[in-house]
PDB file of C-alpha atoms in Angstrom:
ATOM      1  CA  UNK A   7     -11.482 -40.163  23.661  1.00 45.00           C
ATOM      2  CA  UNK A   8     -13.399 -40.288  20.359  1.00 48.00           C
ATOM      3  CA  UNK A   9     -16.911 -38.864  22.346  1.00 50.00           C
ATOM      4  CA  UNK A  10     -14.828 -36.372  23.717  1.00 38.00           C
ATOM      5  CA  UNK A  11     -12.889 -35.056  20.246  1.00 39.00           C
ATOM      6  CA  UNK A  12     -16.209 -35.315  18.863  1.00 48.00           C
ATOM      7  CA  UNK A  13     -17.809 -32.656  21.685  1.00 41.00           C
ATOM      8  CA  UNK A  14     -14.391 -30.602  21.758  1.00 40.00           C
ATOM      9  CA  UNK A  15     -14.512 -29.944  17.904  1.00 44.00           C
ATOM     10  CA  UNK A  16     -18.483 -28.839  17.872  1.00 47.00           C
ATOM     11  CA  UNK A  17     -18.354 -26.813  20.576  1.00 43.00           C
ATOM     12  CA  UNK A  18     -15.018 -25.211  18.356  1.00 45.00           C
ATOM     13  CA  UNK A  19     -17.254 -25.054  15.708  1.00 46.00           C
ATOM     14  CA  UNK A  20     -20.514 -23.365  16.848  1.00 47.00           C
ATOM     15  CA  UNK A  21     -18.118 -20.899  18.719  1.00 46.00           C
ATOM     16  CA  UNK A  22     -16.249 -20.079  15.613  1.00 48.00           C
ATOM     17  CA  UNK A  23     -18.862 -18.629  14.274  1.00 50.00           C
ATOM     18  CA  UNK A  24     -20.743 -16.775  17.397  1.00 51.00           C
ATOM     19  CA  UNK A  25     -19.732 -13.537  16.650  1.00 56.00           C
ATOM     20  CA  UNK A  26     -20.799 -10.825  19.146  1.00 60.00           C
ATOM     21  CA  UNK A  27     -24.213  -9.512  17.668  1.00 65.00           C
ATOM     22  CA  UNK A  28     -27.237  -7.262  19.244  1.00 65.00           C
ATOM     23  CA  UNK A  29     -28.414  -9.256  22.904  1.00 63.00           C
ATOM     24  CA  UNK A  30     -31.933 -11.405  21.532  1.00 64.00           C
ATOM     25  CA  UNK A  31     -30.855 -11.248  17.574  1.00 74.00           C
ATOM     26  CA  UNK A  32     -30.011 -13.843  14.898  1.00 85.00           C
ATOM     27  CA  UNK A  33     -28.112 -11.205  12.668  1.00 90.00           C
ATOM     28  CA  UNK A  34     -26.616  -7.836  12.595  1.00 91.00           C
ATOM     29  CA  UNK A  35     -27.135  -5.713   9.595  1.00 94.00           C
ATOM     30  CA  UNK A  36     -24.376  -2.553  10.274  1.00 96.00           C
ATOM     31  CA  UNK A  37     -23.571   0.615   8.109  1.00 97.00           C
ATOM     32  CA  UNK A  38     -21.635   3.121   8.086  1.00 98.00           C
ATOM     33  CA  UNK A  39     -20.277   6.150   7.220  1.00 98.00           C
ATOM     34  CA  UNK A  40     -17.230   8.422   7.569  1.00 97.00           C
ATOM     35  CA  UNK A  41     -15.090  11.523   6.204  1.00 96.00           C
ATOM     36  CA  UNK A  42     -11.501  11.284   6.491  1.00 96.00           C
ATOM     37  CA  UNK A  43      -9.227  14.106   6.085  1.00 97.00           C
ATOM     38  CA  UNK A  44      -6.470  12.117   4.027  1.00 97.00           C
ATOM     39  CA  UNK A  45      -3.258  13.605   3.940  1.00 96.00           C
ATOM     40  CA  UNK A  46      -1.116  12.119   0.532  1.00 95.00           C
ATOM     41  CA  UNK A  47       2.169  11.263   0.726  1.00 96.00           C
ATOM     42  CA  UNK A  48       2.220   8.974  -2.574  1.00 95.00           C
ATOM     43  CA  UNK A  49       4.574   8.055  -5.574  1.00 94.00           C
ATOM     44  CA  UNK A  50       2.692   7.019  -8.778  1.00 92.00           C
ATOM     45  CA  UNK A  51       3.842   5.926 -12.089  1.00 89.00           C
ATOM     46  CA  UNK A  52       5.203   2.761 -14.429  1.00 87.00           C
ATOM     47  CA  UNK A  53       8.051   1.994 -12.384  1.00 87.00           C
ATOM     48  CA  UNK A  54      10.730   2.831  -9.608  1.00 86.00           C
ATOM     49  CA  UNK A  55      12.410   5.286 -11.874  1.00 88.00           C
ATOM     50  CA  UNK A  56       9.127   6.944 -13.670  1.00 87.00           C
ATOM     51  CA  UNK A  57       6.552   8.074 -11.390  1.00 89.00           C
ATOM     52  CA  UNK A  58       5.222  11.290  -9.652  1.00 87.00           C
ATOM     53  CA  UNK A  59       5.263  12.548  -6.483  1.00 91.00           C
ATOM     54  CA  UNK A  60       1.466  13.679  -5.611  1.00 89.00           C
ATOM     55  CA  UNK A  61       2.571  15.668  -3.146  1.00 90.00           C
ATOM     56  CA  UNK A  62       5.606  17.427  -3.784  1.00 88.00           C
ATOM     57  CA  UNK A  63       5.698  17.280  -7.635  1.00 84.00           C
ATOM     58  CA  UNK A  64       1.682  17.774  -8.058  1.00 83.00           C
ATOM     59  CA  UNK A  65       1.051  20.038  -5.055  1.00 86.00           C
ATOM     60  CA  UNK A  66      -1.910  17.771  -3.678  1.00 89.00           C
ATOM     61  CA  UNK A  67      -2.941  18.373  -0.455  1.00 91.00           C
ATOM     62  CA  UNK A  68      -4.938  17.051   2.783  1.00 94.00           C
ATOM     63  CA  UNK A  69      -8.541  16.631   1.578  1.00 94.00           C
ATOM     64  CA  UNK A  70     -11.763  15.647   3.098  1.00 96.00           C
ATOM     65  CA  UNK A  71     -12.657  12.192   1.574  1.00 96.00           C
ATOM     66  CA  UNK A  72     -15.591   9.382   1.923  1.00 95.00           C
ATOM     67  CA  UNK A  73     -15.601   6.059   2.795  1.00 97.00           C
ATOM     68  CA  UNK A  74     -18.654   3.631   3.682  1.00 98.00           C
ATOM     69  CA  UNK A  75     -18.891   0.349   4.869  1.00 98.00           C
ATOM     70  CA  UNK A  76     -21.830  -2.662   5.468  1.00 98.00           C
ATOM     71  CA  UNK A  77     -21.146  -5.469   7.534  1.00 97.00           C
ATOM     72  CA  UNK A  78     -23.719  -8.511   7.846  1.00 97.00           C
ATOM     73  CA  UNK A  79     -22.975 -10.946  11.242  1.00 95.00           C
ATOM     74  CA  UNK A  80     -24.891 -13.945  12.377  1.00 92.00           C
ATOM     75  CA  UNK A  81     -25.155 -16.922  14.449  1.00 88.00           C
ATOM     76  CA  UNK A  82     -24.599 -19.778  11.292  1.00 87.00           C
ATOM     77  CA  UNK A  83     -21.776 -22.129  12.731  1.00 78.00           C
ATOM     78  CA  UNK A  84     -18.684 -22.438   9.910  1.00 90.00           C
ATOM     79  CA  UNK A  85     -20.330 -19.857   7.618  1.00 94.00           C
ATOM     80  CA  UNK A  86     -18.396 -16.718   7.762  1.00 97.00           C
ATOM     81  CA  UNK A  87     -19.467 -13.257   8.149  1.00 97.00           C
ATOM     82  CA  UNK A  88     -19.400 -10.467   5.534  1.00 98.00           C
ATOM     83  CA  UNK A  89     -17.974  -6.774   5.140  1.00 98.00           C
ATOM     84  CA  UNK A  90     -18.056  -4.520   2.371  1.00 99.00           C
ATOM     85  CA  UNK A  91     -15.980  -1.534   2.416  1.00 99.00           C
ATOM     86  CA  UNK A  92     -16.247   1.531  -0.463  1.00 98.00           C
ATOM     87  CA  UNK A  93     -13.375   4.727   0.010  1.00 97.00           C
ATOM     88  CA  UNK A  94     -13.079   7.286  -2.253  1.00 93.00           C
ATOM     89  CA  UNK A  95      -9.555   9.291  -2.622  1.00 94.00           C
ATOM     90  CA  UNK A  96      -9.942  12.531  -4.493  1.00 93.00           C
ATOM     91  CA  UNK A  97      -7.843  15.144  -5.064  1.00 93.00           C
ATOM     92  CA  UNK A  98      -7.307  18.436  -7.425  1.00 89.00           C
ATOM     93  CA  UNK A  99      -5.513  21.459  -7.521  1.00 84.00           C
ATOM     94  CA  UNK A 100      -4.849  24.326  -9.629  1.00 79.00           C
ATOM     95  CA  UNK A 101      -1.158  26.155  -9.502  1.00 69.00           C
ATOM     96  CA  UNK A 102       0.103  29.220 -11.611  1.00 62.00           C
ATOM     97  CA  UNK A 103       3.534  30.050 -12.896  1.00 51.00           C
ATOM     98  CA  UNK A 104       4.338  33.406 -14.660  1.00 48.00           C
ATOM     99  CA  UNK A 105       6.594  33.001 -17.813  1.00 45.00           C
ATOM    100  CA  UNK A 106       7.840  36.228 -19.293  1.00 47.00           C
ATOM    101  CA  UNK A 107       4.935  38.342 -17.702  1.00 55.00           C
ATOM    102  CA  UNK A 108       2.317  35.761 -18.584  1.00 56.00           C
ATOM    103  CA  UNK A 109       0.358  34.182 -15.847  1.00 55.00           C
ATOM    104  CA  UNK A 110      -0.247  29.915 -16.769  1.00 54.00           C
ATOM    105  CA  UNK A 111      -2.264  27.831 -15.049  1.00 69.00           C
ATOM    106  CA  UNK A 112      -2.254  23.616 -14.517  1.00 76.00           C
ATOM    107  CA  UNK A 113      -4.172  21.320 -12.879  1.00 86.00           C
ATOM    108  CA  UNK A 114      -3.203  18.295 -11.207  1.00 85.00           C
ATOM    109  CA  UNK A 115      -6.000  15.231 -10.183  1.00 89.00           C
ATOM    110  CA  UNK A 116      -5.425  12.535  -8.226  1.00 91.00           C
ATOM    111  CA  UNK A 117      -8.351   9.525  -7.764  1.00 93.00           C
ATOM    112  CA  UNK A 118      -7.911   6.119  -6.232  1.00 94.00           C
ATOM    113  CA  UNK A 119     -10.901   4.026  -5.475  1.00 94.00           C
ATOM    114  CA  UNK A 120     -10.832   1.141  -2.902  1.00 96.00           C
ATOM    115  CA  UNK A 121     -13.271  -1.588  -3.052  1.00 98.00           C
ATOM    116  CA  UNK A 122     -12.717  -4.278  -0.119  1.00 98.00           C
ATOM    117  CA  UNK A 123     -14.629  -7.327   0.395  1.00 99.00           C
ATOM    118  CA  UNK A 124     -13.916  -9.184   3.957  1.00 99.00           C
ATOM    119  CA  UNK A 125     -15.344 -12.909   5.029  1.00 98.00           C
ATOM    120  CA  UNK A 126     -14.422 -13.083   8.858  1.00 97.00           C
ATOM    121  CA  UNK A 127     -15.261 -15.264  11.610  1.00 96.00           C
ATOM    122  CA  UNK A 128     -15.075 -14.277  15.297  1.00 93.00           C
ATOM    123  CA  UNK A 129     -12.239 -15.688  18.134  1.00 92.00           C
ATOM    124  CA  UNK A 130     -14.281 -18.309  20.251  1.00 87.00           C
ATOM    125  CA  UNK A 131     -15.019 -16.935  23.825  1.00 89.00           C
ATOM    126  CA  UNK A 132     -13.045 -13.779  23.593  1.00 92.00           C
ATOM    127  CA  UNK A 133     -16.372 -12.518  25.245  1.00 88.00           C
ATOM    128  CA  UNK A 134     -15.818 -13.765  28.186  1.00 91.00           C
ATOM    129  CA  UNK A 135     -12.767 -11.764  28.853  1.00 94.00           C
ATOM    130  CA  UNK A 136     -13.929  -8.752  30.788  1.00 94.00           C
ATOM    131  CA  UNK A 137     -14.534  -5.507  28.732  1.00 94.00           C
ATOM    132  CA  UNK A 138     -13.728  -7.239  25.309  1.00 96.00           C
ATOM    133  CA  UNK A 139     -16.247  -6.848  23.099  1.00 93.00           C
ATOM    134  CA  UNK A 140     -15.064  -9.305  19.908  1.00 94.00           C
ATOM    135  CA  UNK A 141     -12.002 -10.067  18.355  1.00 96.00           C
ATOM    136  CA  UNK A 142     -12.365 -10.692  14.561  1.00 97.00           C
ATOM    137  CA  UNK A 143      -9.926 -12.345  11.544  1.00 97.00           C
ATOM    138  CA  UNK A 144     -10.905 -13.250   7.811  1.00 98.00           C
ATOM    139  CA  UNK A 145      -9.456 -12.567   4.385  1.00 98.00           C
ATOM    140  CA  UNK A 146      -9.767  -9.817   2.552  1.00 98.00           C
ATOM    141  CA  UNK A 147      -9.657  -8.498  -1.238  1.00 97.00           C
ATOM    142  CA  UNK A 148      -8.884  -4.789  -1.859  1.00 97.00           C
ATOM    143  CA  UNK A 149      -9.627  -3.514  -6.324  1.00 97.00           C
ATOM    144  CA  UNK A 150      -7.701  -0.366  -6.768  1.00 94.00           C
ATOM    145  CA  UNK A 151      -9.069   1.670  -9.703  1.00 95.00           C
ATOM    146  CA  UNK A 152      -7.955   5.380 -10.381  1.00 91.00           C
ATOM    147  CA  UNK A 153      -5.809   7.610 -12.175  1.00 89.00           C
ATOM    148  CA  UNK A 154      -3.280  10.201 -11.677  1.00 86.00           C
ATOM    149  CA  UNK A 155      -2.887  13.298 -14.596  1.00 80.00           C
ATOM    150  CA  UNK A 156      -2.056  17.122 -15.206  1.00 75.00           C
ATOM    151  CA  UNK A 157      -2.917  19.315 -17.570  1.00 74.00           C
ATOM    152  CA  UNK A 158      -1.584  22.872 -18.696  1.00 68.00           C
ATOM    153  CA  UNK A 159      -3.153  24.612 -21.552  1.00 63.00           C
ATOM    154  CA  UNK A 160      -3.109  22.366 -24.342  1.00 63.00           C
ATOM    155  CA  UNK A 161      -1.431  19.745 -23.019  1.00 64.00           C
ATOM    156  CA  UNK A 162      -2.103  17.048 -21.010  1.00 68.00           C
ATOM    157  CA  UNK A 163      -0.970  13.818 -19.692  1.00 72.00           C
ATOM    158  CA  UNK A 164      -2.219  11.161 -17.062  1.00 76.00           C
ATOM    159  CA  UNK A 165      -1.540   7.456 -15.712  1.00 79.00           C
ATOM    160  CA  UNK A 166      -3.666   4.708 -14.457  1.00 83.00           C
ATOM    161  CA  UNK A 167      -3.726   2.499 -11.406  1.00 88.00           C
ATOM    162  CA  UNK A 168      -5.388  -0.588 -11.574  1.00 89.00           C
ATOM    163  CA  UNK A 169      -4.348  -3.439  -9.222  1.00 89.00           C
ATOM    164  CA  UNK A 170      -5.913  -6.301  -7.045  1.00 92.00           C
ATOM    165  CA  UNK A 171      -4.650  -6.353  -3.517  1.00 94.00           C
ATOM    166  CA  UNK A 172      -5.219  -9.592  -1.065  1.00 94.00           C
ATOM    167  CA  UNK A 173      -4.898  -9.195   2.454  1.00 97.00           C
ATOM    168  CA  UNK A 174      -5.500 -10.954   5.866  1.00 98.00           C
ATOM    169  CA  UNK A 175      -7.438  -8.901   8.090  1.00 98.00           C
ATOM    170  CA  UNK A 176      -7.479  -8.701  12.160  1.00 98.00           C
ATOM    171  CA  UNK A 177     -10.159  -6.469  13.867  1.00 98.00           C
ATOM    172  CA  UNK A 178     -10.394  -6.289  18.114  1.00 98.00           C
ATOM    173  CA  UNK A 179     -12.934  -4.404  20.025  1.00 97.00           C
ATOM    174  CA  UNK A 180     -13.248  -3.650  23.833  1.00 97.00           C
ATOM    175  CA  UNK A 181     -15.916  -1.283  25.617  1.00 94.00           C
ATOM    176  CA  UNK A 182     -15.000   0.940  29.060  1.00 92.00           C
ATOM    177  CA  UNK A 183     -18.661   0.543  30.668  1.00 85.00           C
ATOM    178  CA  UNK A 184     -18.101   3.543  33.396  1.00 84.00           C
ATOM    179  CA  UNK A 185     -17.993   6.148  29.970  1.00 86.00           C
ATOM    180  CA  UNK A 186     -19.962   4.201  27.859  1.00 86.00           C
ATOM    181  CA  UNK A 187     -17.145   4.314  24.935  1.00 95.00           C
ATOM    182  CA  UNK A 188     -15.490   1.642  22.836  1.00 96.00           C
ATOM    183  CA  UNK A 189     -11.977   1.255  21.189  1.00 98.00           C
ATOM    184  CA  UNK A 190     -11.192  -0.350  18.291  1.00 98.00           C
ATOM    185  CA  UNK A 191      -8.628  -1.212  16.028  1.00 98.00           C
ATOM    186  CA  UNK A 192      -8.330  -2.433  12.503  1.00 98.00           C
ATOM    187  CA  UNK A 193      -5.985  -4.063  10.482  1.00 98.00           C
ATOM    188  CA  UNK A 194      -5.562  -5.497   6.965  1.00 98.00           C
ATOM    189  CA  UNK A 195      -2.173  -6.404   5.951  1.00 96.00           C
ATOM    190  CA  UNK A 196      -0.204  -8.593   3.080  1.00 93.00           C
ATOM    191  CA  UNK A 197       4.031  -8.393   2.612  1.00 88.00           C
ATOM    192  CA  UNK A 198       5.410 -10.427  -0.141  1.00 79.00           C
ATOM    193  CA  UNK A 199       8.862  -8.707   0.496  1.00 71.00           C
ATOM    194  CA  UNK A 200       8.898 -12.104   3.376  1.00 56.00           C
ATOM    195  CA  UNK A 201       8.069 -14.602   1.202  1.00 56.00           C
ATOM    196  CA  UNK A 202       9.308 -13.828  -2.085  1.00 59.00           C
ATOM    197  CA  UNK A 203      12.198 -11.774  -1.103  1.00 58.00           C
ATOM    198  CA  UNK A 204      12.187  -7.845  -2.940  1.00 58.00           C
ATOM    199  CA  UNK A 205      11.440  -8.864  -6.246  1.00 61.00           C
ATOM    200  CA  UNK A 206       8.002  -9.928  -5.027  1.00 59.00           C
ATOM    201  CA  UNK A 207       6.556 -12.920  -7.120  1.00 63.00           C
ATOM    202  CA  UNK A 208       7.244 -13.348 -10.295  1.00 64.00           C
ATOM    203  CA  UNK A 209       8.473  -9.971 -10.020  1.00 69.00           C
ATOM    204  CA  UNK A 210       4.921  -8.365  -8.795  1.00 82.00           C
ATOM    205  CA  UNK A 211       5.398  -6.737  -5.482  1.00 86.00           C
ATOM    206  CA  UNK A 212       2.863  -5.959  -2.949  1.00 90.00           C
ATOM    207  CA  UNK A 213       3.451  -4.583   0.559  1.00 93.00           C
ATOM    208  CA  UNK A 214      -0.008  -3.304   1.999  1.00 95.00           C
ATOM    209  CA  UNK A 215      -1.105  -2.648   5.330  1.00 97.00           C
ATOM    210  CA  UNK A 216      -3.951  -0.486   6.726  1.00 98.00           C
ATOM    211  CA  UNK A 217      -4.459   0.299  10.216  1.00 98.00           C
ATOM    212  CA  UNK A 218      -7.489   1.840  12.031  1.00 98.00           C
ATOM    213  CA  UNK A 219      -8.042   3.247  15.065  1.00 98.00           C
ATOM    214  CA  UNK A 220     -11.378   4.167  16.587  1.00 98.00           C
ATOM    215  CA  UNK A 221     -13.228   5.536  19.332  1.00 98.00           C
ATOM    216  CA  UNK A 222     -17.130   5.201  19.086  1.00 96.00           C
ATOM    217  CA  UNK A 223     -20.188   6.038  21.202  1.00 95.00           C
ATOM    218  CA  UNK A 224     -23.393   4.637  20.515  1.00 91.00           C
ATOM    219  CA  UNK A 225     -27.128   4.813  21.865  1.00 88.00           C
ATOM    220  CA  UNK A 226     -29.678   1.959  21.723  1.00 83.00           C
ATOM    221  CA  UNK A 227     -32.707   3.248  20.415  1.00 82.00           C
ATOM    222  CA  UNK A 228     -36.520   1.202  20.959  1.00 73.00           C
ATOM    223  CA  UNK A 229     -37.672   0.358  17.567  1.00 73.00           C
ATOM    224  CA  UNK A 230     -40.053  -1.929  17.312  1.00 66.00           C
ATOM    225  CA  UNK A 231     -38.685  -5.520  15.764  1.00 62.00           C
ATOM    226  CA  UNK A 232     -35.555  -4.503  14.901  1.00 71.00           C
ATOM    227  CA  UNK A 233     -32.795  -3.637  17.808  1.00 72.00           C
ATOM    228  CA  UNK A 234     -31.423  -0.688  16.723  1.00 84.00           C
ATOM    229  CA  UNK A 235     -28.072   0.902  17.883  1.00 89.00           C
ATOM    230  CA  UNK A 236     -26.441   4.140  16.262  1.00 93.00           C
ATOM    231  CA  UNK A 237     -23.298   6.266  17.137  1.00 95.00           C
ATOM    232  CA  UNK A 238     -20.653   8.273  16.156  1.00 98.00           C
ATOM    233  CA  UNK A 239     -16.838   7.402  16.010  1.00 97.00           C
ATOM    234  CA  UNK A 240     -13.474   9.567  16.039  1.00 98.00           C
ATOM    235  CA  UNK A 241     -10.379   8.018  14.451  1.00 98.00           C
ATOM    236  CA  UNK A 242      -7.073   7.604  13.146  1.00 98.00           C
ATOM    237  CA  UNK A 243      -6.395   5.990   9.647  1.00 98.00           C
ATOM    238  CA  UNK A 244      -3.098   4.985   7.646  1.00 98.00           C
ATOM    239  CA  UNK A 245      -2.878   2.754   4.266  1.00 97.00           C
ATOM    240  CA  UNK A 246       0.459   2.082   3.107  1.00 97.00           C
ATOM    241  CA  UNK A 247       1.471   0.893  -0.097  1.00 96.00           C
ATOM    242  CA  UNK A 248       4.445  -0.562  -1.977  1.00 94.00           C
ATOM    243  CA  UNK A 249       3.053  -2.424  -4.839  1.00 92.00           C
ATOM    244  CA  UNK A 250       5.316  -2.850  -7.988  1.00 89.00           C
ATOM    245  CA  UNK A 251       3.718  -4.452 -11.037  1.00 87.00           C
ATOM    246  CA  UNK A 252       6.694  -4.819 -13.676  1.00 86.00           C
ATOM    247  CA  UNK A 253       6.109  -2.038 -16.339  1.00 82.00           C
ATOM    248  CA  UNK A 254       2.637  -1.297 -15.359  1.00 86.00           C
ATOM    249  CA  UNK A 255       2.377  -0.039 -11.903  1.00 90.00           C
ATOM    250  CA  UNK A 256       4.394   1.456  -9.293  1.00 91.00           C
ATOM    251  CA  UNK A 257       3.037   2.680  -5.818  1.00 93.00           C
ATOM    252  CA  UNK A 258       5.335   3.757  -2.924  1.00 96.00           C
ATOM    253  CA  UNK A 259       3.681   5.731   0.252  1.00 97.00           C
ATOM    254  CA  UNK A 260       1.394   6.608   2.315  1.00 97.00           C
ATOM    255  CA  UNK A 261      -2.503   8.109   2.630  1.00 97.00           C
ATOM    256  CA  UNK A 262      -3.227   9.148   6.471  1.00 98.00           C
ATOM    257  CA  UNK A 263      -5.456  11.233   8.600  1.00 98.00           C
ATOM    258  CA  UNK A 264      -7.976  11.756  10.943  1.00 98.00           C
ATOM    259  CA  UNK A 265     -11.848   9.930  10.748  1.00 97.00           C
ATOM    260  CA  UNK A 266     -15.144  11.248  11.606  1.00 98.00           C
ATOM    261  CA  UNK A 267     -17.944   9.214  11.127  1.00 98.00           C
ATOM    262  CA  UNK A 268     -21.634   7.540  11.535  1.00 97.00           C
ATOM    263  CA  UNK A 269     -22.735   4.219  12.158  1.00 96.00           C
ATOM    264  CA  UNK A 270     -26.323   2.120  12.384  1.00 94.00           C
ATOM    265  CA  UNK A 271     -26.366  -1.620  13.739  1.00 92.00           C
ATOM    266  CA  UNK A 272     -29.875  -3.445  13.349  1.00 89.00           C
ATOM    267  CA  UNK A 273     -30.108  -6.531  15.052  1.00 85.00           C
ATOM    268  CA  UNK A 274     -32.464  -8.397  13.475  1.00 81.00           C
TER     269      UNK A 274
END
């Protein structure tokens, strides 16, 4: 029983961490890159009863936006693999109101940046299930940094958004051979709201999720050493937030929109 707990639990191990990587590589080295059109749909401020509406009360807009991402998988038994994500949300606009004859102008900004750092192991033997190409979960930490502000002639005012944001994170993959495409989908998600109740912890609350949806087409091109693979994707992408920080942060919506992006995997 012992000889057999003993081979049951190694062959769990090394299969924890045999991710699906290039065919005759030790590691995967993948980047990428991609420009959302991010529609806002987002309430900023100090607290449930003093924020902004980006949208409605700042006239922000959909706006084309950049994100990146490097990802480093390998073969190491236990040792998890890594991801690094970088998005960028930006957004300005100018508006006019005429008072008494006189034509004013304002500008509103909106910038968030996300900074994500993943360590992820792969499902053992997900492989063997026909047409699925991995199926990935690890934990995840997101660092919000940005600010939100308008100005009109002299004056001005603005807010900032600071907050750390842990998550657990869930990623599957499958390919359809016959077209030569892949699906994927991609989620990182954290709810205090079920643990804590409303109030959150210690009064902090933080409801996050982020979904992903992807289509992607890559080639295989002969490089010598290195196994290179590179494609294009087509998307879908939602992050929703409801993060209250007691008389520091509120954040109560939604960013979403369509993905168009790049990718490079080098096996190594």
């Amino acid at each position: 029983m012992k000889k057999f707990l003993s081979v049951v639990t190694t062959a769990a191990m090394l299969a924890t961490s045999a991710h699906a990587i290039s065919e005759g590589a030790i590691a995967d080295v993948s980047l990428g890159l991609s420009t959302p059109i991010m529609v806002p749909s987002m309430k900023v401020g100090t607290s449930s009863t003093s924020y902004v509406d980006i949208a409605t009360d700042l006239g922000l807009g959909a706006s084309i936006q950049f994100d990146m991402w490097g990802e480093f998988t390998h073969l190491i038994p236990i040792i998890p693999n890594v991801r690094i994500e970088m998005a960028t949300l930006s957004y300005t606009t100018t508006q006019t109101i005429t008072v008494l004859g006189q034509a004013l102008s304002g500008t509103s900004t909106f910038s968030m940046d996300n900074k994500d750092a993943i360590l992820f192991w792969g499902v053992p033997f997900v492989t063997l299930i026909p047409f699925v190409d991995k199926v990935d979960f690890g934990l995840g930490l997101k660092m919000i940094d940005g600010r939100v502000g308008a100005q009109a002639y002299t004056e001005s005012t603005s807010t900032a958004i600071t907050a750390p944001i842990p998550y657990a994170w869930l990623r599957g993959a499958v390919s359809i051979p016959v077209v030569g495409v892949g699906l994927a989908i991609d989620s990182k998600f954290i709810g205090t709201d079920a643990v804590f109740g409303t109030d959150g912890f210690m009064g902090n609350k933080i409801n996050f999720s982020e979904m992903v949806y992807k289509a992607t087409w890559g080639i295989a091109l002969p490089i010598p050493v290195l196994t290179l693979e590179a494609g294009a994707e087509i998307g879908y992408k939602q992050t929703t937030l409801d993060v209250t920080i007691p008389n520091s942060l509120y954040l109560n919506g939604s960013f979403s929109g369509v993905i168009f992006g790049v990718y490079g995997v080098f096996g190594i």
